[in-house]
Amino acid sequence: MIDTFRTMARTLNNPFVEKWKGSGGKVIGFPCTYLPEEIIHAAGMLPFRFRGVGTTSLSVGDTYFGPVICSFPKCILQLAGEGRYEFLDGAVIVPGCDSMRRLDECWRKAGEDYQGSLPGYFHYFGVPHKVTDYSISWFEEETVIFKESLEQYFDLTITDDAVAEAIGLYNGIRRLLCRMDRLRTGDTVLLSGSDALAVLVAGSAMPRGSYRELLEGTLDSLEREARDISEGRKRLMLVGSVNDDVGFMDVIEDSGGLIVADTLCFGFRSYADLVDESDEPLKALTRRYLQHSYCPRMFGYYKDRLQVLRRRIREARVDGVILQNIRFCDLHGSENGIFERDLEAEGVPCMRIEREYGPLVETGRLKMRIDAFMERLG
Amino acid sequence: MKQETKEYQYDWILWTIIENASVTHDGSVKEYESLLTLIPHFREALDEIIRQGEAGICLMKLMARYLKRCLTAHDEGRKVAFTTFCFSTPVLYAFDVVPIVVEAMTVLGTFIFKRGTGEFLDYCSEVGFTETSCSSQRGALGAYLAGLGVRPDFIVCDSPGICDTNANSYAFASAYLDIPFFQLNHPPTLADERARRYHQADFRCLVSFLEEQTKKTLDIDRLREVLEEVRKQDELICELTEFQRLTPSPVPNIFNLFLYSGTFLMSGTSDFTELLELMLERVRENAARGVAGSRSGGERVRGFFSYIDHYTTDLRFWRWLESREIAHLGCILSSFWQEDAIYAAGRTEAAYAVRTDSVDAMIDSLAAQMSRMPMVKSIRGPYDAPHMWLDDTMLFTRLLKADFVAYIGTMGCRNTWGMVKLLARDLERRGIPTLILYADAFDDRIQSWEAVTDRIGEFLHLRGLTSGEPGLVSSG
């Protein structure tokens, strides 16, 4: 089953999407964990999180974006320009950071030059950078506007019941992912970091009902087999910029490490909190999505994030922390600098690394750095 | 960092230099000229400022007073706040808080010190800040993080949602120094009801934060006084902008720098009103004589700088423009969107008005002003949305009759680098020659100043915007 997830994580389009499209289903792409994707699911459509997997050139990305921009949105634009996102019926842009929010204009303009590369439905979804009563109200309004725009464009109705049902399904998946977390953080480790990432990535690219079944079956099977893979390996935690690349995780784990925890957005952040099912669906949804401040895009919450890191380090008995950021990701990159200062002061070995998103052209350099870190961990 | 760099406090040395420079013209011309020979690195910059007459001398004295206030604030029982250039300072002055505008401190170091702020930029990276972050903050921030400046009591910024790189610098400083942090953040739209409500609620939250930090309640009379001063200043600024429409423009290029430095550091103070009055006096004289604001009185070509200026050592940017008789018609930093601004005509929803008839009216005015500050107004949403970067650039280019548009930023500016190619393409399609410079306005190590001038010169030449030798077109 893990192989199914790994195959899905290494490819953009996948058999589940093809089947979904074949039966007339719609697919809506989105880039960030701050979009309440339950709304898309409640509309009867498939939420698909953007990735840049399989990019081999940045000829399109570099044409519209400037030179000093993160390679993640550039890779997404590249794939769009190449027609590889043609299965999307819509796209939602979320201001995760400056580079990501400019994907809005760059994609729209590329759409003028590369016919068919811009999905028919294209929506900008604002997200405040702080948690207050008025920012939550604004965010709730923004969510309603998003919901109504889907209803209007696709000529459908998203009922409160459908949203509540989606919340139930997503919470169920989050509980399963927390169960998967425990298979990694305990004394015996039943799942590698790269396999866990594959599971998580696949979950952002397939119908969630099927995903829940597949996930549950996989966890049952892992628990049944109970094969510990931690023997002789250093327990690591991965922190920082977006990572959907199992290859990057493999490089780390092939060097004798085992990623037992993370605080990544294709990871812990996506399942850490549940939506309150006893509250009014839209209110509960918006609270959950805005109130989790794990991403440094939420400015001024450094201490909260440090606390999360400390808790994860303690729970997973981590030997060392890898603080990574994609080049030009100043939000994660700078915060990693302070994490390093504060965690090292508490005796937690840390390693900071800057990398590019996309094809692992720098495997050798990364491997050398990670090998050196492993030596330090002894 | 070199031991010699750590020998003096960064802010203290800036104050010492500016304080001494501000009195160089108090004696005779002969004494002034003799003193100039003793100034090592920013002689030309000083002379460029002093040459503007009373306005230039006033700016130097105003800067000296500002820096002294930063240094002595704690001794005088005032709180000190780190803040950013696009944060409107009147609310801080109403609370008697001294704002240290980090980007302004970087600019001062960049054009005064022989090596600019290179070592402080690098120091920032050494303590964990990414080297790809914006140099406008890193320059001075490096010094403050190294303990070479007054320790701020708290941080206020208003860049989240506008420029996350900027906001990140302040969030980093807050975490690094372990001091309180407050952010105003902005929705992606400007003029709709939702945005207005958000600005107003957010601003009230800021007032509560300031009350908590200063242990004072907002002094309504003091606030009214500050806002009345802002109103006077707005009128003067609007008149100055109108003069920029004339051909030749009677506004000296460097007055753009005067205008925005004064606004960023001292909006709402009587010092700044005096500076504006003196600037306007000079501009009126030039206009009456029908000459350009340049040294020669000539104007060969008119440029609008779509983003920021270049702050290389010794104010070479402004001096070079002057030497080529290129009129600098402003940049994103010099538009403030007062309701009476000539560019706000027909766009009142994008402008702000100062109202002082009630406490709520005053707070709402400040919220509206804050949300229309340079960059905050026009970079918050998609560049081609109403009231945003393309709209504004087109408007200023047409209104001020600019012959070309040039972009200068920093390598840290994700937000504009994410869309500047699109902006340039749109402007070119509308017949406006547009140049993107790959320089860093605060760090000459990215691209040398010589390379920058070569590129601007070649661009103007190729686009047929200038011919012959500079200085030939002179009407003064």
Short mmCIF file of N, CA and C in Angstrom, two decimals, chain A residues 223-294:
data_model
loop_
_atom_site.label_atom_id
_atom_site.label_comp_id
_atom_site.label_asym_id
_atom_site.label_seq_id
_atom_site.Cartn_x
_atom_site.Cartn_y
_atom_site.Cartn_z
N GLU A 223 0.56 -1.67 11.78
CA GLU A 223 0.46 -2.05 13.19
C GLU A 223 0.50 -3.58 13.35
N ARG A 224 -0.10 -4.26 12.39
CA ARG A 224 -0.08 -5.73 12.43
C ARG A 224 1.35 -6.26 12.27
N GLU A 225 2.04 -5.69 11.27
CA GLU A 225 3.40 -6.17 11.00
C GLU A 225 4.36 -5.76 12.12
N ALA A 226 4.14 -4.58 12.66
CA ALA A 226 4.93 -4.06 13.80
C ALA A 226 6.44 -4.22 13.60
N ARG A 227 6.92 -3.82 12.45
CA ARG A 227 8.35 -3.98 12.13
C ARG A 227 9.10 -2.68 12.48
N ASP A 228 9.93 -2.80 13.48
CA ASP A 228 10.67 -1.60 13.94
C ASP A 228 11.81 -1.29 12.97
N ILE A 229 11.88 -0.05 12.52
CA ILE A 229 12.95 0.32 11.57
C ILE A 229 13.93 1.31 12.20
N SER A 230 13.85 1.47 13.52
CA SER A 230 14.65 2.53 14.14
C SER A 230 16.05 2.07 14.58
N GLU A 231 16.27 0.78 14.55
CA GLU A 231 17.53 0.23 15.06
C GLU A 231 18.76 0.93 14.45
N GLY A 232 19.58 1.51 15.31
CA GLY A 232 20.85 2.11 14.87
C GLY A 232 20.71 3.40 14.10
N ARG A 233 19.53 3.96 14.09
CA ARG A 233 19.36 5.20 13.29
C ARG A 233 19.07 6.38 14.22
N LYS A 234 19.53 7.54 13.81
CA LYS A 234 19.31 8.75 14.60
C LYS A 234 17.92 9.30 14.35
N ARG A 235 17.26 9.67 15.41
CA ARG A 235 15.88 10.17 15.30
C ARG A 235 15.92 11.67 15.01
N LEU A 236 15.35 12.03 13.87
CA LEU A 236 15.44 13.43 13.42
C LEU A 236 14.06 14.06 13.31
N MET A 237 14.08 15.37 13.40
CA MET A 237 12.84 16.12 13.11
C MET A 237 13.14 17.09 11.96
N LEU A 238 12.20 17.22 11.03
CA LEU A 238 12.38 18.10 9.88
C LEU A 238 11.46 19.31 10.04
N VAL A 239 12.04 20.50 9.88
CA VAL A 239 11.32 21.75 10.14
C VAL A 239 11.55 22.70 8.96
N GLY A 240 10.61 23.57 8.67
CA GLY A 240 10.88 24.65 7.71
C GLY A 240 9.94 24.73 6.53
N SER A 241 10.52 25.07 5.38
CA SER A 241 9.74 25.34 4.15
C SER A 241 8.97 24.12 3.68
N VAL A 242 8.06 24.39 2.77
CA VAL A 242 7.26 23.32 2.18
C VAL A 242 8.17 22.23 1.58
N ASN A 243 7.80 21.00 1.82
CA ASN A 243 8.51 19.89 1.18
C ASN A 243 7.52 18.79 0.83
N ASP A 244 7.44 18.48 -0.47
CA ASP A 244 6.59 17.37 -0.90
C ASP A 244 7.44 16.32 -1.61
N ASP A 245 8.75 16.43 -1.44
CA ASP A 245 9.68 15.61 -2.20
C ASP A 245 10.17 14.43 -1.36
N VAL A 246 9.68 13.24 -1.65
CA VAL A 246 10.13 12.08 -0.88
C VAL A 246 11.61 11.80 -1.15
N GLY A 247 12.08 12.24 -2.31
CA GLY A 247 13.50 12.07 -2.65
C GLY A 247 14.39 12.80 -1.65
N PHE A 248 13.97 13.99 -1.25
CA PHE A 248 14.74 14.77 -0.28
C PHE A 248 14.79 14.03 1.07
N MET A 249 13.64 13.46 1.43
CA MET A 249 13.59 12.70 2.68
C MET A 249 14.48 11.45 2.58
N ASP A 250 14.48 10.84 1.40
CA ASP A 250 15.32 9.64 1.20
C ASP A 250 16.80 9.96 1.38
N VAL A 251 17.20 11.12 0.87
CA VAL A 251 18.61 11.52 1.02
C VAL A 251 18.97 11.57 2.50
N ILE A 252 18.08 12.13 3.29
CA ILE A 252 18.35 12.25 4.73
C ILE A 252 18.36 10.86 5.39
N GLU A 253 17.37 10.07 5.03
CA GLU A 253 17.23 8.78 5.72
C GLU A 253 18.25 7.75 5.24
N ASP A 254 18.76 7.95 4.00
CA ASP A 254 19.81 7.04 3.52
C ASP A 254 21.14 7.31 4.21
N SER A 255 21.23 8.44 4.89
CA SER A 255 22.48 8.78 5.58
C SER A 255 22.48 8.29 7.03
N GLY A 256 21.51 7.49 7.38
CA GLY A 256 21.49 6.93 8.74
C GLY A 256 20.52 7.63 9.67
N GLY A 257 19.75 8.55 9.13
CA GLY A 257 18.77 9.25 9.96
C GLY A 257 17.39 8.63 9.78
N LEU A 258 16.51 8.98 10.66
CA LEU A 258 15.13 8.54 10.54
C LEU A 258 14.26 9.72 10.98
N ILE A 259 13.47 10.22 10.05
CA ILE A 259 12.66 11.40 10.38
C ILE A 259 11.41 10.92 11.11
N VAL A 260 11.41 11.17 12.40
CA VAL A 260 10.30 10.67 13.22
C VAL A 260 9.26 11.75 13.51
N ALA A 261 9.60 12.98 13.18
CA ALA A 261 8.63 14.06 13.42
C ALA A 261 8.94 15.23 12.48
N ASP A 262 7.95 16.07 12.30
CA ASP A 262 8.14 17.27 11.48
C ASP A 262 7.16 18.34 11.94
N THR A 263 7.38 19.55 11.42
CA THR A 263 6.35 20.59 11.62
C THR A 263 6.06 21.22 10.26
N LEU A 264 6.07 20.42 9.23
CA LEU A 264 5.93 20.93 7.86
C LEU A 264 4.45 21.08 7.46
N CYS A 265 4.24 21.84 6.37
CA CYS A 265 2.85 22.03 5.96
C CYS A 265 2.32 20.83 5.17
N PHE A 266 3.20 20.08 4.48
CA PHE A 266 2.80 18.76 3.98
C PHE A 266 3.15 17.80 5.10
N GLY A 267 2.56 17.96 6.24
CA GLY A 267 2.93 17.16 7.39
C GLY A 267 2.10 17.55 8.58
N PHE A 268 2.76 17.67 9.71
CA PHE A 268 2.12 17.92 11.00
C PHE A 268 1.08 19.04 10.95
N ARG A 269 1.45 20.16 10.28
CA ARG A 269 0.54 21.31 10.28
C ARG A 269 -0.81 21.00 9.65
N SER A 270 -0.82 20.03 8.72
CA SER A 270 -2.06 19.78 7.99
C SER A 270 -3.07 18.97 8.82
N TYR A 271 -2.59 18.31 9.86
CA TYR A 271 -3.53 17.48 10.62
C TYR A 271 -3.52 17.75 12.12
N ALA A 272 -2.73 18.72 12.55
CA ALA A 272 -2.52 18.90 13.99
C ALA A 272 -3.78 19.29 14.75
N ASP A 273 -4.66 20.05 14.15
CA ASP A 273 -5.84 20.51 14.89
C ASP A 273 -7.12 20.03 14.22
N LEU A 274 -8.09 19.77 15.05
CA LEU A 274 -9.40 19.35 14.53
C LEU A 274 -10.33 20.55 14.44
N VAL A 275 -11.32 20.43 13.58
CA VAL A 275 -12.38 21.43 13.52
C VAL A 275 -13.42 21.05 14.58
N ASP A 276 -13.91 22.05 15.29
CA ASP A 276 -14.89 21.80 16.34
C ASP A 276 -16.24 21.42 15.70
N GLU A 277 -16.60 20.15 15.81
CA GLU A 277 -17.81 19.67 15.12
C GLU A 277 -19.09 20.07 15.85
N SER A 278 -18.95 20.61 17.05
CA SER A 278 -20.17 21.00 17.78
C SER A 278 -20.58 22.44 17.43
N ASP A 279 -19.72 23.15 16.75
CA ASP A 279 -20.00 24.55 16.43
C ASP A 279 -20.64 24.67 15.04
N GLU A 280 -21.11 25.87 14.73
CA GLU A 280 -21.66 26.14 13.40
C GLU A 280 -20.55 25.87 12.37
N PRO A 281 -20.81 25.09 11.32
CA PRO A 281 -19.73 24.60 10.45
C PRO A 281 -18.76 25.68 9.93
N LEU A 282 -19.31 26.74 9.34
CA LEU A 282 -18.41 27.73 8.73
C LEU A 282 -17.56 28.44 9.79
N LYS A 283 -18.19 28.74 10.90
CA LYS A 283 -17.46 29.41 12.00
C LYS A 283 -16.33 28.51 12.51
N ALA A 284 -16.70 27.27 12.74
CA ALA A 284 -15.73 26.32 13.29
C ALA A 284 -14.56 26.12 12.32
N LEU A 285 -14.92 26.06 11.05
CA LEU A 285 -13.92 25.84 10.01
C LEU A 285 -12.92 27.00 9.96
N THR A 286 -13.46 28.21 9.95
CA THR A 286 -12.56 29.37 9.82
C THR A 286 -11.69 29.53 11.06
N ARG A 287 -12.26 29.21 12.21
CA ARG A 287 -11.44 29.31 13.44
C ARG A 287 -10.26 28.35 13.37
N ARG A 288 -10.55 27.12 12.96
CA ARG A 288 -9.48 26.12 12.92
C ARG A 288 -8.38 26.55 11.95
N TYR A 289 -8.78 27.06 10.80
CA TYR A 289 -7.79 27.36 9.78
C TYR A 289 -6.97 28.61 10.10
N LEU A 290 -7.59 29.61 10.72
CA LEU A 290 -6.81 30.82 11.00
C LEU A 290 -6.05 30.71 12.32
N GLN A 291 -6.63 29.97 13.24
CA GLN A 291 -6.02 29.97 14.58
C GLN A 291 -4.76 29.13 14.68
N HIS A 292 -4.55 28.23 13.74
CA HIS A 292 -3.29 27.48 13.90
C HIS A 292 -2.19 28.30 13.24
N SER A 293 -1.27 28.71 14.09
CA SER A 293 -0.25 29.68 13.66
C SER A 293 1.10 29.01 13.50
N TYR A 294 1.10 27.83 12.93
CA TYR A 294 2.36 27.09 12.83
C TYR A 294 3.28 27.65 11.76
#
